[in-house]
Short mmCIF file of N, CA, C and O in Angstrom, two decimals:
data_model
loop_
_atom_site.label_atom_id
_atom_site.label_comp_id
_atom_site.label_asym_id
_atom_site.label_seq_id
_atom_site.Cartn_x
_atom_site.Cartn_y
_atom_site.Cartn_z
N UNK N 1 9.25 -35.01 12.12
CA UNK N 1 7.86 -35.18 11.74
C UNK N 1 7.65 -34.56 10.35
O UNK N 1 8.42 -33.62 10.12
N UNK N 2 6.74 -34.88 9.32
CA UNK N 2 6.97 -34.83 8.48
C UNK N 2 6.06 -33.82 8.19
O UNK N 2 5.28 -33.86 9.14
N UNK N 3 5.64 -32.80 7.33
CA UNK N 3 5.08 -31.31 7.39
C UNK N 3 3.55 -32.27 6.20
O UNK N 3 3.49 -33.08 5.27
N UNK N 4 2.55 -31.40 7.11
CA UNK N 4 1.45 -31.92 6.03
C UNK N 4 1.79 -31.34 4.66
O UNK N 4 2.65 -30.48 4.49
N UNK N 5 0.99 -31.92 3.64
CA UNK N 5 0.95 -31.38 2.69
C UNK N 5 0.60 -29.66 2.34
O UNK N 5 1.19 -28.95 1.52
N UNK N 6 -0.67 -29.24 3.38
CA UNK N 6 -0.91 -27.83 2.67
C UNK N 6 -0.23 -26.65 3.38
O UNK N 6 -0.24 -25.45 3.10
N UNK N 7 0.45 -27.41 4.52
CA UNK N 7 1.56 -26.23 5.12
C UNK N 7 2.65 -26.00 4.00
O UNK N 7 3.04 -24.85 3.77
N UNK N 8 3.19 -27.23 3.20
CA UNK N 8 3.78 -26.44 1.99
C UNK N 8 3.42 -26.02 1.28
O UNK N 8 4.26 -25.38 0.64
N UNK N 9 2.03 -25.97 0.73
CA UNK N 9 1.32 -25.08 0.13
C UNK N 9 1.36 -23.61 0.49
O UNK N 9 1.73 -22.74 -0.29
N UNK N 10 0.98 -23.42 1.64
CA UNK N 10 0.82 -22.54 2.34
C UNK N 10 1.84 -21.08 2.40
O UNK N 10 1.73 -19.86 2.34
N UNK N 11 3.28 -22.54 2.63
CA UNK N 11 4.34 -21.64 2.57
C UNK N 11 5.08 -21.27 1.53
O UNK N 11 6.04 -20.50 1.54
N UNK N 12 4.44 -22.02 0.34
CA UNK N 12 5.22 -21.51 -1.15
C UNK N 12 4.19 -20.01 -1.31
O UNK N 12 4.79 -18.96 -1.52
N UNK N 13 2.83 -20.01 -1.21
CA UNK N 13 2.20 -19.21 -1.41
C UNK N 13 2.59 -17.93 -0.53
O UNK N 13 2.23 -16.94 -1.18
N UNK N 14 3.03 -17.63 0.37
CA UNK N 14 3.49 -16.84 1.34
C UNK N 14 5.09 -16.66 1.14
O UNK N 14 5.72 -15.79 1.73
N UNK N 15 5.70 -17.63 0.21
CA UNK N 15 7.00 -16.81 -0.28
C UNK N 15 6.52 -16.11 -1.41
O UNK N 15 6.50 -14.88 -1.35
N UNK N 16 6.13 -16.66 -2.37
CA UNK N 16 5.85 -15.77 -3.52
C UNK N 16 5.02 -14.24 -3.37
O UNK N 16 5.07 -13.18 -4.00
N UNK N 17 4.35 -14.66 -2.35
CA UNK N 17 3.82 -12.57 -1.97
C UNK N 17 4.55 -12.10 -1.55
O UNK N 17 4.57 -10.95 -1.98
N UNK N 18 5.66 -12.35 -0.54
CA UNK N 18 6.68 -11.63 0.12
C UNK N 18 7.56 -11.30 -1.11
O UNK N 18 8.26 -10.33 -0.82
N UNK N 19 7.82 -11.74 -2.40
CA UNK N 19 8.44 -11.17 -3.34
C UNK N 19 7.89 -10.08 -4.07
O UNK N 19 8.48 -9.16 -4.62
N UNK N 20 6.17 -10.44 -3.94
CA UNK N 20 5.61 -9.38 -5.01
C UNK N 20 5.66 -8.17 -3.84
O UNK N 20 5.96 -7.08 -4.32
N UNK N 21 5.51 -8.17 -2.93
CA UNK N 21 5.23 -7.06 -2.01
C UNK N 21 6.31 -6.58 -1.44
O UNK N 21 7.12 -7.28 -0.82
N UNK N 22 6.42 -5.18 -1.64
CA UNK N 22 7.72 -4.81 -0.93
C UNK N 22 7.30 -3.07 -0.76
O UNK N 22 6.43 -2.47 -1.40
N UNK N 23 7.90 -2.69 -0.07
CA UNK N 23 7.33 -0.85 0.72
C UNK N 23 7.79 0.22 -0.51
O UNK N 23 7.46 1.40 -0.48
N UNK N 24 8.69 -0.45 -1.69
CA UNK N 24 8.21 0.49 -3.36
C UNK N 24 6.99 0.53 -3.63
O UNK N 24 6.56 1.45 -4.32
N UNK N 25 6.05 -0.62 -3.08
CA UNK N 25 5.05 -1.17 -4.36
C UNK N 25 3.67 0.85 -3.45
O UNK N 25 2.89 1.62 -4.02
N UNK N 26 4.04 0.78 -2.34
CA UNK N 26 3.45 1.91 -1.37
C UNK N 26 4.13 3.54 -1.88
O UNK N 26 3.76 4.46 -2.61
N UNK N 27 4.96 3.31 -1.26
CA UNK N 27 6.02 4.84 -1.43
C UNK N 27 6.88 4.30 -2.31
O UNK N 27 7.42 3.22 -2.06
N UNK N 28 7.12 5.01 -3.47
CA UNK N 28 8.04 4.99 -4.85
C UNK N 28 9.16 5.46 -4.36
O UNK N 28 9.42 5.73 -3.18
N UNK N 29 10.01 5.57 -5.56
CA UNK N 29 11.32 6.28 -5.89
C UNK N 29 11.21 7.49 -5.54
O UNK N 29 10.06 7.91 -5.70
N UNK N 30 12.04 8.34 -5.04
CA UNK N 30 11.89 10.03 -5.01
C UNK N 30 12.54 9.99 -6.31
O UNK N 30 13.22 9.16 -6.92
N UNK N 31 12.06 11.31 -6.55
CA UNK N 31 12.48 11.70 -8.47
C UNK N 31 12.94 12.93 -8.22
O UNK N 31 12.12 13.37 -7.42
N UNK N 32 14.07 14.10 -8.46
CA UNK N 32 14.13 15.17 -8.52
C UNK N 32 14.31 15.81 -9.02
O UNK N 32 15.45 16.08 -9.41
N UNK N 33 12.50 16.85 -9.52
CA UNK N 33 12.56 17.37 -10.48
C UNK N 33 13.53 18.61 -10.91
O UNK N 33 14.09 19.20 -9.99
N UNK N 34 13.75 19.02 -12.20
CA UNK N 34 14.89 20.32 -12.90
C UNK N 34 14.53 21.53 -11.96
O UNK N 34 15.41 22.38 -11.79
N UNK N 35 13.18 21.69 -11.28
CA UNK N 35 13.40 22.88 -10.27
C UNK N 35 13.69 22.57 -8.84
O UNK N 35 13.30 23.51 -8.15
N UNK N 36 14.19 21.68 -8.17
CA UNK N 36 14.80 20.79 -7.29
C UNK N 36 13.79 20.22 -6.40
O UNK N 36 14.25 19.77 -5.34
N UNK N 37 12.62 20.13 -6.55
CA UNK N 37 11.44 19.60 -5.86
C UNK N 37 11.25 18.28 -6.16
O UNK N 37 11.01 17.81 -7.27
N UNK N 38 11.39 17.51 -4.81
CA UNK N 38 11.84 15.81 -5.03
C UNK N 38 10.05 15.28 -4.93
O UNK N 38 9.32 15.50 -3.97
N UNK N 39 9.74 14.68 -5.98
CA UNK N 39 8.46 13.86 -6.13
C UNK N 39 8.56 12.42 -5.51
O UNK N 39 9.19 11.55 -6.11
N UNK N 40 7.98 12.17 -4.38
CA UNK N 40 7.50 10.72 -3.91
C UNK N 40 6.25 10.65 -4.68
O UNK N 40 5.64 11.64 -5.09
N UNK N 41 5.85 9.19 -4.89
CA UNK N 41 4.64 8.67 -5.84
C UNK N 41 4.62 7.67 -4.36
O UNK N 41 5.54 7.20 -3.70
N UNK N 42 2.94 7.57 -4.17
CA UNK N 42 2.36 6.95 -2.82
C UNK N 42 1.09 6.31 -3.46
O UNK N 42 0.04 6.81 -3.88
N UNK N 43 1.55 5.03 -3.38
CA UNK N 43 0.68 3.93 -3.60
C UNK N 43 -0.65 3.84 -2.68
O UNK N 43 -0.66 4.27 -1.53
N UNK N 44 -2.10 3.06 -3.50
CA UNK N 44 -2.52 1.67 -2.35
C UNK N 44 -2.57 0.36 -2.44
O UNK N 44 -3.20 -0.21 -3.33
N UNK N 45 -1.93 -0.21 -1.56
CA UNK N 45 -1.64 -1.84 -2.35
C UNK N 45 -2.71 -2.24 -1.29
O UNK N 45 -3.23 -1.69 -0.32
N UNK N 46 -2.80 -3.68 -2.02
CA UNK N 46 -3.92 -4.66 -1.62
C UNK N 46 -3.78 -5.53 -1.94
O UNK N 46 -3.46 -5.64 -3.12
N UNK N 47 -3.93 -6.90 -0.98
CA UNK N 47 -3.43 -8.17 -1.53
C UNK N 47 -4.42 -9.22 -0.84
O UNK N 47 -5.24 -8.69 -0.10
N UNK N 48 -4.47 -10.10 -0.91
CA UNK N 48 -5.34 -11.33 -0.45
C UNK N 48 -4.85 -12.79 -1.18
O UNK N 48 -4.78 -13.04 -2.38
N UNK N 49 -4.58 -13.60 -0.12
CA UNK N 49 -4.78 -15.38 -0.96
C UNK N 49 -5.82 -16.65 -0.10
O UNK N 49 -6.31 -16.72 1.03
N UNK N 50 -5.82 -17.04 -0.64
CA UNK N 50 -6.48 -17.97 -0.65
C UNK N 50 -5.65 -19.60 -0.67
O UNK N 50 -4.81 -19.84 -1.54
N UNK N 51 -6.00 -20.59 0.34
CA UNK N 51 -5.28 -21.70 -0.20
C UNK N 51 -6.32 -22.64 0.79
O UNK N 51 -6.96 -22.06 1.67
N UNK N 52 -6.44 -24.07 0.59
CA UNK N 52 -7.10 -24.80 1.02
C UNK N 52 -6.82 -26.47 0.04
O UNK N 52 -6.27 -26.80 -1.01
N UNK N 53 -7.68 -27.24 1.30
CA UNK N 53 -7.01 -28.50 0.78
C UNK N 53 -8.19 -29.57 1.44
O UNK N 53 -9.14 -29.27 2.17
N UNK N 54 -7.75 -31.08 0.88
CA UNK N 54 -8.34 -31.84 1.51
C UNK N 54 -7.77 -33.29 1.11
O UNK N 54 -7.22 -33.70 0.09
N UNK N 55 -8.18 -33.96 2.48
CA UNK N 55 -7.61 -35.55 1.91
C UNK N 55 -9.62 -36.52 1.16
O UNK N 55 -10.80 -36.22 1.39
N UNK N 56 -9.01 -37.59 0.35
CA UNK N 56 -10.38 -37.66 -0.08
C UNK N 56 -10.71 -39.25 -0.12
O UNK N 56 -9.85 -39.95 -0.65
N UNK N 57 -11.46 -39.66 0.22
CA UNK N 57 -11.37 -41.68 0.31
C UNK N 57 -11.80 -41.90 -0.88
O UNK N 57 -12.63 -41.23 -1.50
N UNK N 58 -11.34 -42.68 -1.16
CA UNK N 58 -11.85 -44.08 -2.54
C UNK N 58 -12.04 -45.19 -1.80
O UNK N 58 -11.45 -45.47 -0.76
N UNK N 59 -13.27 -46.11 -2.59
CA UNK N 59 -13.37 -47.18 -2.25
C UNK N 59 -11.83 -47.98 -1.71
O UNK N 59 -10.68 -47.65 -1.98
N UNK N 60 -12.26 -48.97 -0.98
CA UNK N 60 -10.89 -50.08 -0.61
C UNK N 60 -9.93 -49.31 -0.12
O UNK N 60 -9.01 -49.96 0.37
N UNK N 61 -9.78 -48.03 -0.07
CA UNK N 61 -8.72 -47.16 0.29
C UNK N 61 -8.19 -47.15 1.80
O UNK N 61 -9.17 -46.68 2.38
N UNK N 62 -6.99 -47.44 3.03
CA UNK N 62 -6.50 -47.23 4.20
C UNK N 62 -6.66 -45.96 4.19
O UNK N 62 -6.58 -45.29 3.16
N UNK N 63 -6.95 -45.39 5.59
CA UNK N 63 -7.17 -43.79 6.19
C UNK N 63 -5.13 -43.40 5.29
O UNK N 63 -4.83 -42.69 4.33
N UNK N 64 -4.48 -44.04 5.97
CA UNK N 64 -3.40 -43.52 5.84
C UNK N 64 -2.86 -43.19 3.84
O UNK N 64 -1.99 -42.40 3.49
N UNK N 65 -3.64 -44.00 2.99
CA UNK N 65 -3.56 -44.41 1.82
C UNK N 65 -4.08 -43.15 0.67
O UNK N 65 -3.58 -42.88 -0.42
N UNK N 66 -5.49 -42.39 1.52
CA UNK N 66 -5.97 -41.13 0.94
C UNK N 66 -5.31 -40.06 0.81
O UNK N 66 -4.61 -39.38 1.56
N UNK N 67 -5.77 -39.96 -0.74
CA UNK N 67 -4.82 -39.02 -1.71
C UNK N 67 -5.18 -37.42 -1.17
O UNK N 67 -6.32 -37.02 -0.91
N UNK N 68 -3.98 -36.64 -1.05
CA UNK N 68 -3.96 -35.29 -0.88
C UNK N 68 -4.38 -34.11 -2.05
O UNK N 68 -3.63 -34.09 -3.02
N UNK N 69 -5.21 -33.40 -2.05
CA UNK N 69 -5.25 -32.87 -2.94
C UNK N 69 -5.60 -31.06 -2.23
O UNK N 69 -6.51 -30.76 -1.45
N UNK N 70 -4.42 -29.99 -2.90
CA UNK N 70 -4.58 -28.83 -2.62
C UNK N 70 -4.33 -27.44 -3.59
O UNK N 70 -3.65 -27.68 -4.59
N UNK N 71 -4.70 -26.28 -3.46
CA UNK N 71 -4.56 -25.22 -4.29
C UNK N 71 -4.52 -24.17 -3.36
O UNK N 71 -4.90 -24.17 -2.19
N UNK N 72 -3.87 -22.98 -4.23
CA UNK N 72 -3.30 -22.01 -3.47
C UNK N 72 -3.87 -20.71 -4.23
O UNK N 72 -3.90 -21.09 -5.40
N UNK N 73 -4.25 -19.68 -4.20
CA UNK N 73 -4.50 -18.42 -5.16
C UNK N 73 -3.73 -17.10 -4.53
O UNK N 73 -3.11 -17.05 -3.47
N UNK N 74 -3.89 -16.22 -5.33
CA UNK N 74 -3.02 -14.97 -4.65
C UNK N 74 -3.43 -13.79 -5.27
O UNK N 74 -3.35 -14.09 -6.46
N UNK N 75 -3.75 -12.80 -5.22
CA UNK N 75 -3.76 -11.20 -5.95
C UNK N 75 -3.08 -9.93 -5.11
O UNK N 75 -2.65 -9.75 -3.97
N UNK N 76 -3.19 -9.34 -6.04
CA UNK N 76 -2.36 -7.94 -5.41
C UNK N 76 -2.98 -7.11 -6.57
O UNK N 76 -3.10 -7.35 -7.77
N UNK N 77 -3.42 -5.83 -5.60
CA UNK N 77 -3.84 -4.57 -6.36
C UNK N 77 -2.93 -3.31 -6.13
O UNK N 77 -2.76 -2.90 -4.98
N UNK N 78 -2.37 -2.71 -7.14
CA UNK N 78 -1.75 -1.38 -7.25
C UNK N 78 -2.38 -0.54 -7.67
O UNK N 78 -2.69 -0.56 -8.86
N UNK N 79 -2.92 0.89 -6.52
CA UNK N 79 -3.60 1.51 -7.16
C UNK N 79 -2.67 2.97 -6.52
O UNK N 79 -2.30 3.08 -5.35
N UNK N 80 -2.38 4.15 -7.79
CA UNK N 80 -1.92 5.04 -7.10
C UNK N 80 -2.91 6.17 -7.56
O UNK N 80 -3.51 6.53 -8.57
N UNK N 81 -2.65 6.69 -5.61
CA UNK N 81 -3.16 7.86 -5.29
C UNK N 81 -2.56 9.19 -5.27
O UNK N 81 -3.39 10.10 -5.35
N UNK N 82 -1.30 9.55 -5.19
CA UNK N 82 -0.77 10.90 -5.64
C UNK N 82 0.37 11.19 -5.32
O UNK N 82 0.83 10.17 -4.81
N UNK N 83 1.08 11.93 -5.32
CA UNK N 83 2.54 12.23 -4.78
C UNK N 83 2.66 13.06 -4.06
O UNK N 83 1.73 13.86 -3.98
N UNK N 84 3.79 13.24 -3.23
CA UNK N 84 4.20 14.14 -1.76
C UNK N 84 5.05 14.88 -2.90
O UNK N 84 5.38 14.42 -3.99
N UNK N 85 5.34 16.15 -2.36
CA UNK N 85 6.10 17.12 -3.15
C UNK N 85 6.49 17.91 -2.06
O UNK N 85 5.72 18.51 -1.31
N UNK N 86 8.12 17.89 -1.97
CA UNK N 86 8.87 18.47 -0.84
C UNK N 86 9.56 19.58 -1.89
O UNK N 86 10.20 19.18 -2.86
N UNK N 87 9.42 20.83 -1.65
CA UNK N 87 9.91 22.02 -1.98
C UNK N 87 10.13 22.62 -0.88
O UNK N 87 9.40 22.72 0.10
N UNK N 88 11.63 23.19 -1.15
CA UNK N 88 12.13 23.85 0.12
C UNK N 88 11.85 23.70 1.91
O UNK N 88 12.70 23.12 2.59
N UNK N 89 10.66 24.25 2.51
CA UNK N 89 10.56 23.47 3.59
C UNK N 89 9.36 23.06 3.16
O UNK N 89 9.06 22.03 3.75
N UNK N 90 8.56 23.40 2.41
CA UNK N 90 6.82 22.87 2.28
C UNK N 90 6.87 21.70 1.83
O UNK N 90 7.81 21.41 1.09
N UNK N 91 5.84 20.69 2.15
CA UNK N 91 5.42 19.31 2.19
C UNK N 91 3.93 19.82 1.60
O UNK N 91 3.23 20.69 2.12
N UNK N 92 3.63 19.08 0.43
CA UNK N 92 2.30 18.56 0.00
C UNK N 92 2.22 17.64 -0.68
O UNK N 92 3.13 16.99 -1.20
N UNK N 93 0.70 17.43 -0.75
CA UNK N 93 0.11 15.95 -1.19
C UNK N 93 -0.75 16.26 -2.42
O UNK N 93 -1.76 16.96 -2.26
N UNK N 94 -0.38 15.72 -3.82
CA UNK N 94 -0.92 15.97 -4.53
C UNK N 94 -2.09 14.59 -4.84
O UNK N 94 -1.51 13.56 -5.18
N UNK N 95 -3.24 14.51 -4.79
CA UNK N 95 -3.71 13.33 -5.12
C UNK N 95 -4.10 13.76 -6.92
O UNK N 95 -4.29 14.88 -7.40
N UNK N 96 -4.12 12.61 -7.52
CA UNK N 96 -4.51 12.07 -8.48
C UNK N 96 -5.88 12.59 -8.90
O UNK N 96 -6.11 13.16 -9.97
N UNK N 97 -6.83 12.29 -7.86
CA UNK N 97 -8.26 12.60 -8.43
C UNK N 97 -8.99 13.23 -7.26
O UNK N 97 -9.42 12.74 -6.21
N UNK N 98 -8.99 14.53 -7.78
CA UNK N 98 -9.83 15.08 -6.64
C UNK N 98 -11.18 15.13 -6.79
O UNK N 98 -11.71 15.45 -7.85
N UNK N 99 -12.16 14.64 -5.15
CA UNK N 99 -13.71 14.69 -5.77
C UNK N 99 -14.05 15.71 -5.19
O UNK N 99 -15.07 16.16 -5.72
N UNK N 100 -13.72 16.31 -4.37
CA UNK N 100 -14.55 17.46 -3.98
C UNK N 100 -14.18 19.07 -3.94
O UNK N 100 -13.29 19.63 -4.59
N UNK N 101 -15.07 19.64 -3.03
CA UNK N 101 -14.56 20.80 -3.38
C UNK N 101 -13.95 21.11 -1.79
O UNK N 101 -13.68 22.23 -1.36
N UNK N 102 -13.82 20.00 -1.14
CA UNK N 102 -13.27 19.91 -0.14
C UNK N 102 -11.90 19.81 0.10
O UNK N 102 -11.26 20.27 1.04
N UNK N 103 -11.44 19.00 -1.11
CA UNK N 103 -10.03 19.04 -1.35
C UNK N 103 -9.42 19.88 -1.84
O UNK N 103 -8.19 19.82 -1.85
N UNK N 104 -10.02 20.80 -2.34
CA UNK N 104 -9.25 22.29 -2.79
C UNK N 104 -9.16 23.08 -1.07
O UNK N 104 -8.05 23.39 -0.63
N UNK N 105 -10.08 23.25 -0.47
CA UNK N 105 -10.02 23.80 0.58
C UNK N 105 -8.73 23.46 1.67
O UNK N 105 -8.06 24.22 2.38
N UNK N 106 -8.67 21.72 1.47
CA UNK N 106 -7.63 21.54 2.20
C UNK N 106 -5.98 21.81 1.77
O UNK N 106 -4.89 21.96 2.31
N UNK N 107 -6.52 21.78 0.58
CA UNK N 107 -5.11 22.25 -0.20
C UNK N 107 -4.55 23.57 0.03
O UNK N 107 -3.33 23.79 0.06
N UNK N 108 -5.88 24.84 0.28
CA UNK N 108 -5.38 26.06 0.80
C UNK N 108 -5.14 26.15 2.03
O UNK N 108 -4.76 27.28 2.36
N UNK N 109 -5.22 25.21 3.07
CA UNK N 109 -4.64 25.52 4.84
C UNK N 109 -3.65 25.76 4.84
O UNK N 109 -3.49 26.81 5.46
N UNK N 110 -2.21 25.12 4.26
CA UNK N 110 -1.02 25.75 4.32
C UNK N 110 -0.72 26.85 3.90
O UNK N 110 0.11 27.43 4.60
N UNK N 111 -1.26 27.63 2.56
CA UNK N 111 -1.61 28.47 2.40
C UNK N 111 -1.36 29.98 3.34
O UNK N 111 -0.59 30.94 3.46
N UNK N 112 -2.86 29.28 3.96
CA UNK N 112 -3.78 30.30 4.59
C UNK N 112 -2.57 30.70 6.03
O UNK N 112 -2.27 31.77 6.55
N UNK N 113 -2.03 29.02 6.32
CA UNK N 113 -1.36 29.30 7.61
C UNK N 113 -0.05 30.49 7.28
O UNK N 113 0.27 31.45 7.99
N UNK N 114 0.62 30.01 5.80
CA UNK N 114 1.91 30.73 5.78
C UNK N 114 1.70 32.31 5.95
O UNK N 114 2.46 32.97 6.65
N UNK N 115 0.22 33.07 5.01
CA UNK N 115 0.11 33.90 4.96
C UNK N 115 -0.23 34.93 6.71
O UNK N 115 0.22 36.02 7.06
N UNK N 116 -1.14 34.03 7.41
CA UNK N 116 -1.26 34.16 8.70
C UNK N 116 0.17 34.64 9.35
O UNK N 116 0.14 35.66 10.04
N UNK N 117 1.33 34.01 9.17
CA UNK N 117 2.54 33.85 9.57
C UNK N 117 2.98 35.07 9.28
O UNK N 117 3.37 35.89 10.11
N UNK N 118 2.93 35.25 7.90
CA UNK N 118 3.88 36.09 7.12
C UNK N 118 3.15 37.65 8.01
O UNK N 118 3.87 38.47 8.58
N UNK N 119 1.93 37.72 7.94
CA UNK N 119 0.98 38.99 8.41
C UNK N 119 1.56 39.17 9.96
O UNK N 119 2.03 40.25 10.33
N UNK N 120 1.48 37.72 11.05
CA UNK N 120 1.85 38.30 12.27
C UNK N 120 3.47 38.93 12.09
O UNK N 120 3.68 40.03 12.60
N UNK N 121 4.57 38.25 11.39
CA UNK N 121 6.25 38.41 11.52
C UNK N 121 6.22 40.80 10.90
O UNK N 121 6.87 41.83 11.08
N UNK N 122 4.84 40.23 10.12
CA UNK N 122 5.04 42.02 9.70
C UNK N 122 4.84 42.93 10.95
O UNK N 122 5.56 43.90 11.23
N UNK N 123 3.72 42.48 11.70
CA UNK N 123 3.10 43.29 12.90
C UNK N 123 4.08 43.36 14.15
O UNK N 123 4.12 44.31 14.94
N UNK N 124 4.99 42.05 14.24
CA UNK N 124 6.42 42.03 14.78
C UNK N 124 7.22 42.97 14.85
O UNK N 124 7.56 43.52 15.90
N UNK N 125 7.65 43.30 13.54
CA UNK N 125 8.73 44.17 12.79
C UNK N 125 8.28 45.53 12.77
O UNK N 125 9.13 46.41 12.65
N UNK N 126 7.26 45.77 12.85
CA UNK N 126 6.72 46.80 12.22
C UNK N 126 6.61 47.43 10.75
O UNK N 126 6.47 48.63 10.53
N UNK N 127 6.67 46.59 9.95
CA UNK N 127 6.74 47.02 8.17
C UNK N 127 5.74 46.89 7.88
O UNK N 127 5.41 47.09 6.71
#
């Protein structure tokens, strides 16, 4: 059976995103910086297409005789938001643009926890 026309539409448009899109375009390269702290860069991608079609009569024209006519569209947005930074055992998230003063706060919980840590291992030991 022979494939309508906008299913090949369809499916050229759906190969060509599967090329632009791939799990780099999200989570980057690790990079490792001269003090050995490996930088991930963490994307937000966004994509959308569009495709549609129609058959169309002319005068004198057979049902079977009407001309096909179709189009396909596509976008993709790359927007990055910040990098993971793995030093020794600590994990953080650096974003790009911070709006509040909320995000400083969250930035000190690990912080707050290590020091918590460090205070009970003293009361442990006794030092």
């Amino acid at each position: 059976m022979e494939k309508h026309p906008i299913e090949n539409i369809i499916g050229a448009t759906m190969e060509n995103l599967n090329k632009m899109i791939d799990v780099d375009k999200v989570i980057g390269n690790a990079v490792v910086a001269p003090n050995g702290a490996t930088v991930i860069p963490v994307s937000q991608v966004s994509f959308g297409f569009v495709s549609g079609g129609g058959e169309y009569d002319f005068e004198n024209s057979k049902k079977e005789d009407f001309p096909f006519l179709g189009a396909s569209g596509a976008g993709i947005s790359v927007k990055p938001n910040g990098f993971l930074v793995l030093s020794g055992e600590a994990i953080r998230f650096l974003p790009i643009q911070k709006n509040t003063s909320y995000d400083k706060l969250i930035d000190l919980v690990p912080q707050v926890f290590e020091q918590i840590k460090n205070i009970k291992q003293e009361e442990d030991t006794g030092i």
